[in-house]
Every structure is written in C-alpha cells, then in structure tokens.
Short mmCIF file of C-alpha atoms and ligand atoms in Angstrom, two decimals:
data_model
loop_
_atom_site.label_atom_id
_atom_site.label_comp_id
_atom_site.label_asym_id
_atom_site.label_seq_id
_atom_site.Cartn_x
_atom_site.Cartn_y
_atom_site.Cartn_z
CA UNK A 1 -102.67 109.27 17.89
CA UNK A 2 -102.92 105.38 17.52
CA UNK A 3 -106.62 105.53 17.71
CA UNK A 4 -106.12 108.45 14.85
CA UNK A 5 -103.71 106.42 12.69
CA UNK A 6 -105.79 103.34 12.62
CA UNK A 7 -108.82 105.49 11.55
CA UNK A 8 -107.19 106.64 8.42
CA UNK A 9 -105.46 103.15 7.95
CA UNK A 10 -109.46 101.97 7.88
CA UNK A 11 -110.85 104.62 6.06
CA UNK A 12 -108.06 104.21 2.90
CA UNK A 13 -108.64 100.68 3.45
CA UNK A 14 -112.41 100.62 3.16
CA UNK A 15 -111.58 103.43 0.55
CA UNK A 16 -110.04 101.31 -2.11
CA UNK A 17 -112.04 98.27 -1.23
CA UNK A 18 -115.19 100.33 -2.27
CA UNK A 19 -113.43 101.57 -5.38
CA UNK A 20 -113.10 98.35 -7.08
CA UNK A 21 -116.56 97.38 -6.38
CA UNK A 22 -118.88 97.68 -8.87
CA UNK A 23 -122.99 98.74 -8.38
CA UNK A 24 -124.49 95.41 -8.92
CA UNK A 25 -122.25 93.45 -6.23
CA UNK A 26 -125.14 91.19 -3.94
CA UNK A 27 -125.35 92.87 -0.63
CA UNK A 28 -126.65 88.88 0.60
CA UNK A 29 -124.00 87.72 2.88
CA UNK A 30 -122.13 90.04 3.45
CA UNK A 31 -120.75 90.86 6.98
CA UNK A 32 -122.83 94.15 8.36
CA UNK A 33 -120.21 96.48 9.25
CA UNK A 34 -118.61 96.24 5.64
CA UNK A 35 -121.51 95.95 4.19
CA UNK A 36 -123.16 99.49 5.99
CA UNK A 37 -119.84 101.26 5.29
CA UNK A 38 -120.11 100.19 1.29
CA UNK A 39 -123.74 101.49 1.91
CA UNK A 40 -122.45 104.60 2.47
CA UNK A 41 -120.90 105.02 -0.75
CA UNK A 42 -123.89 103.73 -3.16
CA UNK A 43 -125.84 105.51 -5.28
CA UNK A 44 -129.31 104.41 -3.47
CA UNK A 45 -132.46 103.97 -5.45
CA UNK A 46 -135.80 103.21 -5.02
CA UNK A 47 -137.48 100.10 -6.71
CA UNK A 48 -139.87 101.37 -9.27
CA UNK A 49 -143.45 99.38 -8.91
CA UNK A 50 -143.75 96.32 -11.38
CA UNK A 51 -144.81 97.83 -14.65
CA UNK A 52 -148.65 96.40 -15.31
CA UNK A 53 -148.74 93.38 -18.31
CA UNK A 54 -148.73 93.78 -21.68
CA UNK A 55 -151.34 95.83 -23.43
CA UNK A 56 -151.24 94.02 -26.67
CA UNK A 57 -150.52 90.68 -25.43
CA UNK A 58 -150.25 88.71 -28.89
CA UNK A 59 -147.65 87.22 -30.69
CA UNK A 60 -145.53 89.85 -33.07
CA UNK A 61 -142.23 89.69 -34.62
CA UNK A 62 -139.61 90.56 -32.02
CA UNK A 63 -136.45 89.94 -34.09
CA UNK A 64 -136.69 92.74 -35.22
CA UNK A 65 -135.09 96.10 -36.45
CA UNK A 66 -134.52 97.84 -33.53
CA UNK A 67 -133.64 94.79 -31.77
CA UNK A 68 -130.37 93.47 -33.35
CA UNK A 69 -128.76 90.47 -32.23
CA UNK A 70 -124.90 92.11 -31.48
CA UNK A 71 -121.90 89.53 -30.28
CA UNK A 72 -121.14 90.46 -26.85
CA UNK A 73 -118.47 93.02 -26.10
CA UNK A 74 -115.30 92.97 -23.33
CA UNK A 75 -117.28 92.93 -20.23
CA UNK A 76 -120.65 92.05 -21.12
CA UNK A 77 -121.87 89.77 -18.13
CA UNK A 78 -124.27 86.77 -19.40
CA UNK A 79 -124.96 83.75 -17.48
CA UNK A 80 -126.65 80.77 -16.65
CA UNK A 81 -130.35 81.70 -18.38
CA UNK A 82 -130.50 81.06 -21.75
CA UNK A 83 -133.31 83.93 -22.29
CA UNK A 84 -132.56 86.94 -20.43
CA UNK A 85 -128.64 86.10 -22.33
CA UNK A 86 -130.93 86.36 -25.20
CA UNK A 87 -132.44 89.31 -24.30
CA UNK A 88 -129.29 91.33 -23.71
CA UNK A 89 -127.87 90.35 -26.91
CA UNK A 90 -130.94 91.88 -28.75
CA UNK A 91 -131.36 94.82 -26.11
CA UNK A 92 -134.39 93.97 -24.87
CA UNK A 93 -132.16 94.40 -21.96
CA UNK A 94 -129.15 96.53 -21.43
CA UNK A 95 -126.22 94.90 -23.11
CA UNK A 96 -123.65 94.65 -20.83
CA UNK A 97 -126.01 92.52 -18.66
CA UNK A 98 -126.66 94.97 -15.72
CA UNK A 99 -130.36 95.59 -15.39
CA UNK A 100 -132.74 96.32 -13.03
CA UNK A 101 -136.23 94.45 -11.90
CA UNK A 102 -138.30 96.75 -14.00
CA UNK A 103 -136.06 96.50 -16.93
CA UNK A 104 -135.92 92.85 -16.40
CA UNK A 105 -139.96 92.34 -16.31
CA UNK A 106 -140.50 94.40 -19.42
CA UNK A 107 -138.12 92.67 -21.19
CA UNK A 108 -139.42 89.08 -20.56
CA UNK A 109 -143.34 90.67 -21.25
CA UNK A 110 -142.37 92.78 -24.34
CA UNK A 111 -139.57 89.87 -25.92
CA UNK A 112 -141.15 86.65 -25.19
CA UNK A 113 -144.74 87.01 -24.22
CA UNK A 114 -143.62 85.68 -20.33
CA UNK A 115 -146.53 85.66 -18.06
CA UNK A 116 -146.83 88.48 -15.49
CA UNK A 117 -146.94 86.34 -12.10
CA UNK A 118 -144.05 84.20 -12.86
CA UNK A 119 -142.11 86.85 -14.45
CA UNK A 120 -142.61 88.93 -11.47
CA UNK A 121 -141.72 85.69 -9.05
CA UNK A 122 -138.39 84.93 -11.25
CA UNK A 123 -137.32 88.29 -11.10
CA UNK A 124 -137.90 89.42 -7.02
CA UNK A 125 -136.88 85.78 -6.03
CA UNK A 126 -133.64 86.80 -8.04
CA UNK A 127 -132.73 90.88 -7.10
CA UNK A 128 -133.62 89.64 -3.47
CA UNK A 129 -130.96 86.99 -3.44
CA UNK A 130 -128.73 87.70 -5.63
CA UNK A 131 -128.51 91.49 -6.40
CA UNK A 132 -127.87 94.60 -4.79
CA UNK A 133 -130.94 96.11 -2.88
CA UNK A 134 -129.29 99.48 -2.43
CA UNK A 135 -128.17 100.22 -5.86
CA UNK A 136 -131.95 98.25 -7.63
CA UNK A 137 -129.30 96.63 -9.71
CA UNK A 138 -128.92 92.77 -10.76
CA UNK A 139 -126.05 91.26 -12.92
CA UNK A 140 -127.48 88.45 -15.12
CA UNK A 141 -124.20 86.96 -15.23
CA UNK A 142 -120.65 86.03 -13.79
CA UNK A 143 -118.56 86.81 -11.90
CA UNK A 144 -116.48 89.93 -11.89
CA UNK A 145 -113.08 90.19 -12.55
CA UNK A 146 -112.90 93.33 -10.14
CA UNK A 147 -112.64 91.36 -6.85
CA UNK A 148 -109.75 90.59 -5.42
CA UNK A 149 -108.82 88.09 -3.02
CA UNK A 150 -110.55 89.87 -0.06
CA UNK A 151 -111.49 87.34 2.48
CA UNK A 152 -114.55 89.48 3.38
CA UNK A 153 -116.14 89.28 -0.35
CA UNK A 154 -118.60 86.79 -0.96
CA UNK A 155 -117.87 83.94 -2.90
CA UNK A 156 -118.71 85.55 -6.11
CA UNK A 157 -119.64 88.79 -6.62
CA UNK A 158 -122.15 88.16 -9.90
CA UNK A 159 -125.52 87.86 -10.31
CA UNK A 160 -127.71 85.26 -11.30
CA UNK A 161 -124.51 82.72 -11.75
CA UNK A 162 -124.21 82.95 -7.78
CA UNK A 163 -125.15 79.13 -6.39
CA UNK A 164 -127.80 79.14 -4.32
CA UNK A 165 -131.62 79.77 -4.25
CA UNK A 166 -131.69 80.01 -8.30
CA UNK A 167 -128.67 78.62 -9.87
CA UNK A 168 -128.94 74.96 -9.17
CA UNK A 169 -128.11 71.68 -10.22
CA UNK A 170 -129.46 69.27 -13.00
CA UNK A 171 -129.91 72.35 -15.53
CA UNK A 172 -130.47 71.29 -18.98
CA UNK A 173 -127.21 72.57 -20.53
CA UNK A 174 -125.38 73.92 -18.11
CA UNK A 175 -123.03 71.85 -15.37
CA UNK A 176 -123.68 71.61 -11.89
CA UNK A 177 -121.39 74.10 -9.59
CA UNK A 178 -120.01 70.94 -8.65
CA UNK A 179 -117.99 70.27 -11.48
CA UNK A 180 -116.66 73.77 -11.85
CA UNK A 181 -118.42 76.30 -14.07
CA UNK A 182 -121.81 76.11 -13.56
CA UNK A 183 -123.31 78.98 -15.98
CA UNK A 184 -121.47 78.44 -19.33
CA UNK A 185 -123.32 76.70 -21.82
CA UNK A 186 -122.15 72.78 -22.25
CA UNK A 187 -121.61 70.62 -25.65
CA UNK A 188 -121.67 67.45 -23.90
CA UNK A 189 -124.89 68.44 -22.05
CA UNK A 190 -126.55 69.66 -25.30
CA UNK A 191 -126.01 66.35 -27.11
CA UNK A 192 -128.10 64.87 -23.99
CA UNK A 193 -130.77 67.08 -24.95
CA UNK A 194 -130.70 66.65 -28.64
CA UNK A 195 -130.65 62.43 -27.64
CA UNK A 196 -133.42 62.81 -25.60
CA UNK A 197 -135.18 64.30 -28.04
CA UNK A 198 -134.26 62.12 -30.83
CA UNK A 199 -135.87 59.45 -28.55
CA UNK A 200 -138.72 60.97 -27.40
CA UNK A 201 -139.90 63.76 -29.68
CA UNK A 202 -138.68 62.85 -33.19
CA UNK A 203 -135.93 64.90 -33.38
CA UNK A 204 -137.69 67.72 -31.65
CA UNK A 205 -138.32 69.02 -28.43
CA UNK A 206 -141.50 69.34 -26.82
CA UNK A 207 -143.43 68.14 -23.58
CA UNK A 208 -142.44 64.99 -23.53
CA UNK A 209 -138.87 65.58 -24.01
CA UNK A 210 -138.76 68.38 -21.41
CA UNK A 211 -140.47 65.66 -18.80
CA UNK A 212 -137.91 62.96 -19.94
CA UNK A 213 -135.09 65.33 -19.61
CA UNK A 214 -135.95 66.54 -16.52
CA UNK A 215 -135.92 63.21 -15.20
CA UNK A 216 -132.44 62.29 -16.60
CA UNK A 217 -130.74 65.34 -15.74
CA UNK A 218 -131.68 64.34 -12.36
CA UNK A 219 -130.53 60.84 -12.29
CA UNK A 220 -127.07 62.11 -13.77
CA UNK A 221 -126.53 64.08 -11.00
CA UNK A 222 -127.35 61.80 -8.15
CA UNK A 223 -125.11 59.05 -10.01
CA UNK A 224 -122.49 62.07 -10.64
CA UNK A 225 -122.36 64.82 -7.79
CA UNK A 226 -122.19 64.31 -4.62
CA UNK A 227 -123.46 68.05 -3.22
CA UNK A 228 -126.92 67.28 -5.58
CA UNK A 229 -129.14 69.61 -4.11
CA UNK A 230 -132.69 69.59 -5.03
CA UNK A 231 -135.30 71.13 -3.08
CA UNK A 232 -137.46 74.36 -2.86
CA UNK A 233 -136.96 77.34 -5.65
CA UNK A 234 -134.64 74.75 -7.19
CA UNK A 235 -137.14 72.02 -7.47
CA UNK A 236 -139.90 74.05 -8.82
CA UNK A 237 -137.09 76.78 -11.05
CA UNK A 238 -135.89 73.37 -12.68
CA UNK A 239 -138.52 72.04 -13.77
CA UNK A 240 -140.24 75.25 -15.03
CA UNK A 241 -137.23 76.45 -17.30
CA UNK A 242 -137.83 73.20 -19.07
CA UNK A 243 -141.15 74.16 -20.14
CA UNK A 244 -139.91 78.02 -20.53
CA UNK A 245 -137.88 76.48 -23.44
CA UNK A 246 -141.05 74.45 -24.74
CA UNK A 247 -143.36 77.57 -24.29
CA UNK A 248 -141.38 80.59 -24.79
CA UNK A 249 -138.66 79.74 -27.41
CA UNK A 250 -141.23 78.73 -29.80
CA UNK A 251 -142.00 80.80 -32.72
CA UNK A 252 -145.56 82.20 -31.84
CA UNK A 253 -147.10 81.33 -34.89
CA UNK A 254 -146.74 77.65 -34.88
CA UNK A 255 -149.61 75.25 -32.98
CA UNK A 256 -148.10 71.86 -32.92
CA UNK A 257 -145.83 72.61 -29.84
CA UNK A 258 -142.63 71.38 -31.43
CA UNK A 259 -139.44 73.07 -30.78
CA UNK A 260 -136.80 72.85 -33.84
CA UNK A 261 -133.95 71.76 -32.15
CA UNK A 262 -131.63 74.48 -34.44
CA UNK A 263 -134.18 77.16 -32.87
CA UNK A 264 -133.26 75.71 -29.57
CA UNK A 265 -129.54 75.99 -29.80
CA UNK A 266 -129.71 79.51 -31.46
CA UNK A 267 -131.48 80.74 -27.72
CA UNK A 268 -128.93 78.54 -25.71
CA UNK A 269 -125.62 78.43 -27.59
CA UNK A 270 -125.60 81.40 -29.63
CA UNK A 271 -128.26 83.66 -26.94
CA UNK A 272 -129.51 84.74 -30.29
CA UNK A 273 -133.26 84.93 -31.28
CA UNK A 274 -134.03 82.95 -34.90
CA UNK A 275 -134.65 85.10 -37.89
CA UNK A 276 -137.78 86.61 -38.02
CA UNK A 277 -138.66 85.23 -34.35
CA UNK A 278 -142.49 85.96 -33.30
CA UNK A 279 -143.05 85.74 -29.88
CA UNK A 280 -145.44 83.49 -28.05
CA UNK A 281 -149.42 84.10 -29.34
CA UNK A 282 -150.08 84.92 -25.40
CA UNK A 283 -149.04 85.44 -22.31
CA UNK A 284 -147.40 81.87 -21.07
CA UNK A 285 -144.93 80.48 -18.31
CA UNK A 286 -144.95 77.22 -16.93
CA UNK A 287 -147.71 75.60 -18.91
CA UNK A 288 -147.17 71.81 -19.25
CA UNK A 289 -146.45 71.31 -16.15
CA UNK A 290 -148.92 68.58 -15.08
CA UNK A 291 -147.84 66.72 -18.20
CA UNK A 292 -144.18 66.69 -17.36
CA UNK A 293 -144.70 65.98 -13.17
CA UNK A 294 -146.88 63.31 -14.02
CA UNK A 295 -145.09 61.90 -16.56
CA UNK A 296 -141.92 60.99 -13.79
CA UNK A 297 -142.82 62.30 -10.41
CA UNK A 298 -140.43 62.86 -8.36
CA UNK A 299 -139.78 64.41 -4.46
CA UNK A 300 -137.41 66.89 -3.67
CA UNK A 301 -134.13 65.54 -1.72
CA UNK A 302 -130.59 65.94 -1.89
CA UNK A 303 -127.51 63.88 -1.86
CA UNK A 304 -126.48 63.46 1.54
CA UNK A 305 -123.52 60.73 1.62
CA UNK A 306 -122.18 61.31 -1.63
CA UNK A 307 -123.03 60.03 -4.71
CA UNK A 308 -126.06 57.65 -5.06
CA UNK A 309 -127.48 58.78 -1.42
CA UNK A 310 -130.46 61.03 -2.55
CA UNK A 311 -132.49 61.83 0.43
CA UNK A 312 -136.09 62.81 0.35
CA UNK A 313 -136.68 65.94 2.28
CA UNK A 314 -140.53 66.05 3.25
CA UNK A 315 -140.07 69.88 4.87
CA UNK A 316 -139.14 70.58 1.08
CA UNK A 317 -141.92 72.45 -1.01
CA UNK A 318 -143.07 70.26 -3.88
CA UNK A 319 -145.53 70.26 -6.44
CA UNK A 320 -147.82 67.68 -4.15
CA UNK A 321 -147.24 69.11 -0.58
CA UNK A 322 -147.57 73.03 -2.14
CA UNK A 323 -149.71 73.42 -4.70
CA UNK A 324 -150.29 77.16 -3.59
CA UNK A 325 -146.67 77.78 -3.21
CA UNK A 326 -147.22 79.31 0.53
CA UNK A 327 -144.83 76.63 1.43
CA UNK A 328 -142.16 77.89 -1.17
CA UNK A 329 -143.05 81.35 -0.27
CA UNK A 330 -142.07 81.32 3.67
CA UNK A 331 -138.95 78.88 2.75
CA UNK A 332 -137.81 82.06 1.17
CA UNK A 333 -138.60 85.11 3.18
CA UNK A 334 -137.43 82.64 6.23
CA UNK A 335 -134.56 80.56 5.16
CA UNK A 336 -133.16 82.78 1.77
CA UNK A 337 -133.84 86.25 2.78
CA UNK A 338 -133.17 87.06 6.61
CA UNK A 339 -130.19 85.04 6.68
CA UNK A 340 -128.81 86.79 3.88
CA UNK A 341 -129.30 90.66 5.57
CA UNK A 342 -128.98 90.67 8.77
CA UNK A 343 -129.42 94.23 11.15
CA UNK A 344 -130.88 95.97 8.19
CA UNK A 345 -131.65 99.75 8.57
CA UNK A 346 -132.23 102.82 6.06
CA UNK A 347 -132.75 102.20 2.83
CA UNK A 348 -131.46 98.53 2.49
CA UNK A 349 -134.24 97.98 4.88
CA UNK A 350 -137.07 99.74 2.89
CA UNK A 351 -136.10 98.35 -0.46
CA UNK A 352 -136.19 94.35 1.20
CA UNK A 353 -139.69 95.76 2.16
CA UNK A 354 -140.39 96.63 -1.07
CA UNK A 355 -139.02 93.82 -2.76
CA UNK A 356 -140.57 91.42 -0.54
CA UNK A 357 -144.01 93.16 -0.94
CA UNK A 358 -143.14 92.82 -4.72
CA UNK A 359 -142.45 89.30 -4.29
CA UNK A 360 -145.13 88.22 -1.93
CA UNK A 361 -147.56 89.98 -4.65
CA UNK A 362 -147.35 86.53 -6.65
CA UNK A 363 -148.74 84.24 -3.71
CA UNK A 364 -152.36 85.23 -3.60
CA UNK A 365 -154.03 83.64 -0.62
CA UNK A 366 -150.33 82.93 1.70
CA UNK A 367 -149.92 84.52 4.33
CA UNK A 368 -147.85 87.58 4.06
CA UNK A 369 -144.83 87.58 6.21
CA UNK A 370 -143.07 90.97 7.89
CA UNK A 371 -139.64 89.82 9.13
CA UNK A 372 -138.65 93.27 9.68
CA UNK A 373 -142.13 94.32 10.96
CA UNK A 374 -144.91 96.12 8.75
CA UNK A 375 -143.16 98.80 7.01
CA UNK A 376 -144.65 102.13 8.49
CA UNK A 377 -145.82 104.48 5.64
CA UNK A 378 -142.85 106.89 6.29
CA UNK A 379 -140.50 104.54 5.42
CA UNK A 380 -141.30 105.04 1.65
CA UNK A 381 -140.23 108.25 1.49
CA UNK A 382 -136.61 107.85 3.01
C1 LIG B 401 -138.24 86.48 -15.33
C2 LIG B 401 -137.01 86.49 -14.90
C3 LIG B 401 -136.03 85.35 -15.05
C4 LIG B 401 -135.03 85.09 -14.19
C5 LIG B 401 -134.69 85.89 -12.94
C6 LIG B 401 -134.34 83.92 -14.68
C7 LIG B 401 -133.25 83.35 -14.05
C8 LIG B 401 -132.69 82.14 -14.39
C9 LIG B 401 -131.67 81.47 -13.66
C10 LIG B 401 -130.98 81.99 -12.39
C11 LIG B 401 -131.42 80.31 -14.27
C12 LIG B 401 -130.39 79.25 -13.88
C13 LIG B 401 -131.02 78.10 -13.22
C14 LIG B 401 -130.17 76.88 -13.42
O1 LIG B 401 -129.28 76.63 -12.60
O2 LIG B 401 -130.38 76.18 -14.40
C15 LIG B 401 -132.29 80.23 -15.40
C16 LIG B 401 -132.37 79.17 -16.27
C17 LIG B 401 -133.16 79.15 -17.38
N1 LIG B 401 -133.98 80.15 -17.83
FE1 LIG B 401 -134.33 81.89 -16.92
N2 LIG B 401 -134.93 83.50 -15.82
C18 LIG B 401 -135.96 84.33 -16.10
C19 LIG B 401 -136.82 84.27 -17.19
C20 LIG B 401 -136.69 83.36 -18.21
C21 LIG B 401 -137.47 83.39 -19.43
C22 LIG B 401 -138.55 84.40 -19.76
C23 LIG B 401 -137.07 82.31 -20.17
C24 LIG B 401 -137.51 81.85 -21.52
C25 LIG B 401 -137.88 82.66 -22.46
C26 LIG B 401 -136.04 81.63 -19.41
C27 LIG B 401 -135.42 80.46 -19.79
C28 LIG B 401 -134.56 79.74 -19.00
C29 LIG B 401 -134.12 78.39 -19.31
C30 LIG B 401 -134.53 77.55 -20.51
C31 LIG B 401 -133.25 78.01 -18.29
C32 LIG B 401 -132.56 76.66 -18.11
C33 LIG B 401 -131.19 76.60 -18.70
C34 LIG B 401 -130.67 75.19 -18.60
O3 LIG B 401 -131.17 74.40 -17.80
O4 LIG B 401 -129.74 74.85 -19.32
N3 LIG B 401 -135.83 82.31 -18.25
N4 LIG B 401 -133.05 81.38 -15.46
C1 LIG B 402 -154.58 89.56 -23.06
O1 LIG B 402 -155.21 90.75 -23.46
C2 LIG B 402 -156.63 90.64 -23.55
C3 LIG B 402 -157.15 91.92 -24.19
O2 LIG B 402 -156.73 93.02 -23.44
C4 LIG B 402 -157.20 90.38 -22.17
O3 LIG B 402 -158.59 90.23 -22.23
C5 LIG B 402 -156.60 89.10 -21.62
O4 LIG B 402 -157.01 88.89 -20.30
C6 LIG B 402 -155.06 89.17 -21.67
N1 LIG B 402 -154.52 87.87 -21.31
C7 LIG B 402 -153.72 87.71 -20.27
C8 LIG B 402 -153.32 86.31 -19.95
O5 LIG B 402 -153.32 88.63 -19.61
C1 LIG B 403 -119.94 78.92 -10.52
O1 LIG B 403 -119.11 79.13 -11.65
C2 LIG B 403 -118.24 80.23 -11.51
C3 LIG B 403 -117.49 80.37 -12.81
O2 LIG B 403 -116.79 79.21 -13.12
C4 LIG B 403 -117.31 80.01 -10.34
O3 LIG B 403 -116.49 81.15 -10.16
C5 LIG B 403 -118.13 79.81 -9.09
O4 LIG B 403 -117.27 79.52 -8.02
C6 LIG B 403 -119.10 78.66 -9.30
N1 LIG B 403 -119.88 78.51 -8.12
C7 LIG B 403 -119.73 77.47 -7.33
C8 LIG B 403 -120.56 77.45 -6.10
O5 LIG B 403 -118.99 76.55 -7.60
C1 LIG B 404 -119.40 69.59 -20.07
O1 LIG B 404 -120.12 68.67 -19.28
C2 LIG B 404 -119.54 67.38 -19.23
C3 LIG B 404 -120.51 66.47 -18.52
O2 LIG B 404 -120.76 66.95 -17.22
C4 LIG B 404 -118.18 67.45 -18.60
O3 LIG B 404 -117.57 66.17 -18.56
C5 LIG B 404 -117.30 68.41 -19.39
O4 LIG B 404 -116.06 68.59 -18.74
C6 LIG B 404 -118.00 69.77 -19.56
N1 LIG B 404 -117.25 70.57 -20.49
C7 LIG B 404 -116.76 71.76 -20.18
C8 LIG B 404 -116.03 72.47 -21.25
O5 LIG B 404 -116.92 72.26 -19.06
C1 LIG B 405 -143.51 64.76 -28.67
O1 LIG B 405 -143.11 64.17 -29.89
C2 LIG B 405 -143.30 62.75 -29.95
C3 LIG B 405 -142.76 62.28 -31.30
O2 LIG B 405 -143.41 63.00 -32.32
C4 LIG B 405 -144.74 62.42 -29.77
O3 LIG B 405 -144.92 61.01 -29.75
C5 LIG B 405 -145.24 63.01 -28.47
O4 LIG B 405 -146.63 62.79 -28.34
C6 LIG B 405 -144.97 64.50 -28.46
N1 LIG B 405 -145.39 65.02 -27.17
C7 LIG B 405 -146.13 66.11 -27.08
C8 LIG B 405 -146.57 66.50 -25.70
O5 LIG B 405 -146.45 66.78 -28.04
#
C-alpha cells in the first residue's frame, strides 16, 4: 500500500511537472531519471537532413512583402543574436521564436545570404547544447516564465540565452551574465560601439572597427567581471559575430564595406531589417577574419582571481593552435556534449547521433568522434 501510494504521489508529481513544461526546454543537464520520464511524454521527432545551399545565391531584396517586420507579441522568445531576433520578426523564422535546425538554416541562407558551413556549425553547436534533442526544437530566446522553482530544472529553461558554450561574455551589445541579463540589448554598450566607430571608421562600422571592438570589449571585461570566460566556441563565436555584423547586415548592393551605423541599430535594437534591405551579393560568414586577429591578437584565457587576473589557457582552441578547428571540434563532442546527456538511450540517443553527424559534417579532415559508439543503421529507423 505504501509502495502503491508513493507511486501515484510520483506519478501526479512528475504529472504536473511535465505539464508546465514546454517542447523546447534543453534536455542538457538534466538529471536522467527526470529527464527519461519527461521523455516519455514528448512528442519525438526526427532531425530532418540540412537542407542543401542556396540555389540562387545572389543578393535580392529580402525586406520584402511577404516578409513584414511585426513588433513582437506576449510570449514571443528573442534573445541574445541580433539576426535570428531579426529573422523572427520578419518570419523568416517562426515568430514566437521556437524553431527548429532546418528552419533555422534556411532562414539564415534564404534572409541573409549566411554561408552553408558556418550556418550549419552555429546552428548544431546550438540545438546540441542548448535545445531539446527529443522534441528537434530550439528557443532563440529567454527564459520561460513556465518554470517554477523546481530544484531539479536547469538554471534556465531557454534557448540560445542559456550561458554556456554560445552565450558568452564580451558581446558587442549585450552584458556579460555576470552583471545580470546577459541577452537584452544594452544602450550603454551601443554607445561603445558607435565610439569605436566614430574613432576608427568615420562614423561607420567596418573591419577595423569590428577588430578594435573586439579588443575593447575584451579589456572591459577583464577590468570589469571577474567570471570572464574566454576560450573555445566562445573565443572563435565572439569574434565571428563581429564580422557577421560587418558581412551580413550590409545591404548587398553596396562595395565599400561600410556599415551605416542607423542600419546597425535597426538589426540590434529594433531586430528589424532596413527598408528595402538586399541581402549579401553571396554566400558569406566570417570573412575578415585575418584582418581583425591580426589587427590585436589575442589568446584565449579566463579570469581566474577576479578581476584583472586573465589567464592564458594553452589547451584552449585558438585561431593559431587550430586553424582546422579539430581542436574546437573534440572540445565539444568531449567537454559540451557528453557531459550534458549522460546514459542516453532511444531516441535522445539517435538524434545526438544525428546531430553530431550534422555537426561534425563542418570539420572536413578531423577526426570524427563516436562517444556513444557508431550508430548501427537500425538506429535510424527507431
Ligand atoms: C546560424 C545560426 C546562428 C546561431 C545559432 C546564432 C547564435 C547566436 C548566439 C547564441 C549569440 C550570442 C553570443 C553572445 O553571447 O554574444 C549570437 C550573437 C550574435 N549573432 Fe548569431 N547566430 C546565428 C547566426 C547569425 C547570423 C546569420 C547573423 C548575422 C546575420 C548573426 C549575428 C550575430 C551577432 C552580430 C551577434 C553578436 C551580438 C552582440 O555581440 O551584441 N548570427 N548568435
Ligand atoms: C553560388 O552559386 C553559383 C551558381 O550556382 C555556384 O557556382 C557557386 O559555387 C555558389 N557559391 C557558393 C559560395 O556556394
Ligand atoms: C542570463 O540572463 C537571464 C535573464 O536575465 C537570467 O535569467 C539568467 O540567469 C542569466 N544567466 C546567467 C548565467 O546569469
Ligand atoms: C548596460 O550596460 C552597462 C555597462 O555594463 C551597465 O552599467 C548597465 O547597468 C546596463 N544597463 C541595463 C539596463 O542593464
Ligand atoms: C574603416 O574606416 C576607416 C575610416 O574611414 C578607414 O580608415 C579604414 O581603412 C576602414 N577599414 C576598412 C577595413 O575598410
């Protein structure tokens, strides 16, 4: 009878826990035995291959008719990335922010022009960490206001506004975790940018001014935060996104490479794109980035004392040491990934197969890794 009466106690219990959880929660983390029994109750789906780049692959007006900018509505999730925001807000991606991988890469091809391989590195990097692997879904924003105070939840139940792998510190215009809300675009950080590229670009932004702000937004947070953390996907993610906003947020039929700074702030502030934006001429990603590493380079490290202590951290990927990005790769698989699901079985195991197959897909020449062993042709059909 005990043994009974705790059963049912358990079952209403995991019951009305599961209710108020929504389909995108991240699975990373969370302890097995809830996280099998919330299993149960998923919808699970399959991760659809990575749709192939862009036929036409030139620039084209993207602002367009069937793309309306709309101001967000109760619930909408947006977060810390300035384009995919962007992206909702014109549907290019569903609008309350809850998309899938698939959904995710055609939007960044179709809206901006984004290069496949990076595209496709962004996005796995980000469902693997920081979405649900059960459900194929990924919220590009904050934190829910479903959770409760349940002891057992993860931190934060969002998306891509979870600190970690992606998220990270020394963004351009948003604050580090650190100081509190770390996805929510900042005033004070924007006049830094608009400074920096009064100084260094005339008034507008370009290559120079993502290298020097790279390099300030840096030194403000080892002088500011002591938790800086700046190694790995963070490292490389940081510096990138800086030359995303050179490459990508530029109207497609200008050649000088010069960013209007009111352009700028329409994509960041306002997650709206100008009138009558075109999007880049071709396919395009982290181009620049010799210019900008060479212009201040710089090691990954962290703060370890506190402010002012930045460490060096030589096992750290870095643009010198990894210039393939197997080092990145295996930091990820090893030290993101398996921590993050630990015992898996059924599907959550064959989608983390997928995904990391998905993922791996964007190292050519690495070494593939199988932490859960090579995936036996069966398991694609469970
Ligand atoms: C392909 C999938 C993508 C994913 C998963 C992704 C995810 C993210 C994440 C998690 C951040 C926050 C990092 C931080 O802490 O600063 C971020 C920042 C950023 N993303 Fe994306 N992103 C993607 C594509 C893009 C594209 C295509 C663009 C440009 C058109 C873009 C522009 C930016 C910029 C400019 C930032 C930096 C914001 C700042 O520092 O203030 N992203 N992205
Ligand atoms: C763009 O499309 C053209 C024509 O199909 C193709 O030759 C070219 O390789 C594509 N560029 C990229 C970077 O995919
Ligand atoms: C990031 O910001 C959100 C919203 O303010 C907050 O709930 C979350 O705890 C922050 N993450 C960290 C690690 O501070
Ligand atoms: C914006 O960032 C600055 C500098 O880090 C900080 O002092 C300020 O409190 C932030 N503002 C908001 C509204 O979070
Ligand atoms: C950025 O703009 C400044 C000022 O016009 C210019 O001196 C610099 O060469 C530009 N950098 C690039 C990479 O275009």
């Amino acid at each position: 009878m005990a043994r009974f009466a705790s059963f049912v106690v358990l079952a209403i219990s995991l019951a009305s826990s599961v209710a108020a959880v929504p389909a995108h929660i991240p699975l990373a983390g969370m302890p097995v035995a809830k996280r099998d029994a919330l299993i149960e109750t998923l919808r699970a789906v399959k991760p659809e291959a990575p749709p192939p780049p862009l036929a036409f692959n030139g620039t084209k007006l993207v602002n367009d008719a069937a793309h309306p900018w709309k101001p967000l509505r109760k619930g909408d999730q947006r977060g810390p990335c300035p384009g995919l925001n962007t992206l909702a807000s014109h549907g290019y991606l569903p609008r309350n922010g809850i998309i899938t991988p698939a959904q995710l890469l055609n939007a960044v091809q179709e809206g901006y022009n984004a290069e496949t391989i990076l595209a496709r590195r962004f996005t796995y990097a980000a469902i693997l960490a920081d979405g649900n692997l059960v459900t194929n879904l990924l919220s590009i924003g904050q934190k829910s206001p479903l959770t409760g105070p349940d002891p057992d939840a993860p931190a934060t139940i969002g998306g891509l506004v979870n600190h970690g792998p992606f998220e990270g510190d020394a963004s351009m215009t948003r604050n580090d975790a650190f100081f509190g809300d770390n996805f929510s675009f900042n005033e004070t950080l924007w006049e830094e940018l608009v400074d920096t590229a009064n100084k260094f670009g005339a008034g507008k932004y370009n290559y120079t001014v993502a290298g020097e702000l790279r390099y300030r937004r840096i030194q403000d947070s080892i002088a500011n935060n002591p938790t800086f953390e700046f190694r790995n996907n963070r490292y490389f993610a940081a510096y990138t996104e800086t030359l995303l906003t050179a490459n990508l947020f530029l109207d497609g039929r200008s050649t000088d490479g010069q960013l209007d700074l009111k352009d700028a702030r329409s994509f960041f502030a306002d997650m709206r794109m100008p009138d009558d934006f075109h999007r880049a001429p071709r396919p395009l990603a982290a181009e620049g980035t010799d210019y900008i590493v060479n212009l201040h380079p710089f090691s990954p490290g962290y703060n370890k004392d506190g402010v002012n202590s930045f460490t060096l951290d030589p096992e750290s990927a870095s643009w010198t040491n990894d210039p393939m990005g197997c080092k990145l790769y295996k930091w990820y698989v090893e030290q993101v990934v398996v921590p993050a699901y630990p015992e898996p079985k059924g599907v959550l195991k064959r989608n983390l197969n997928l995904n990391l197959q998905y993922y791996y897909d964007t190292f050519a020449g690495c070494e593939q890794l199988f932490p859960y062993g090579k995936p036996e042709k069966d398991d694609d059909d469970n």
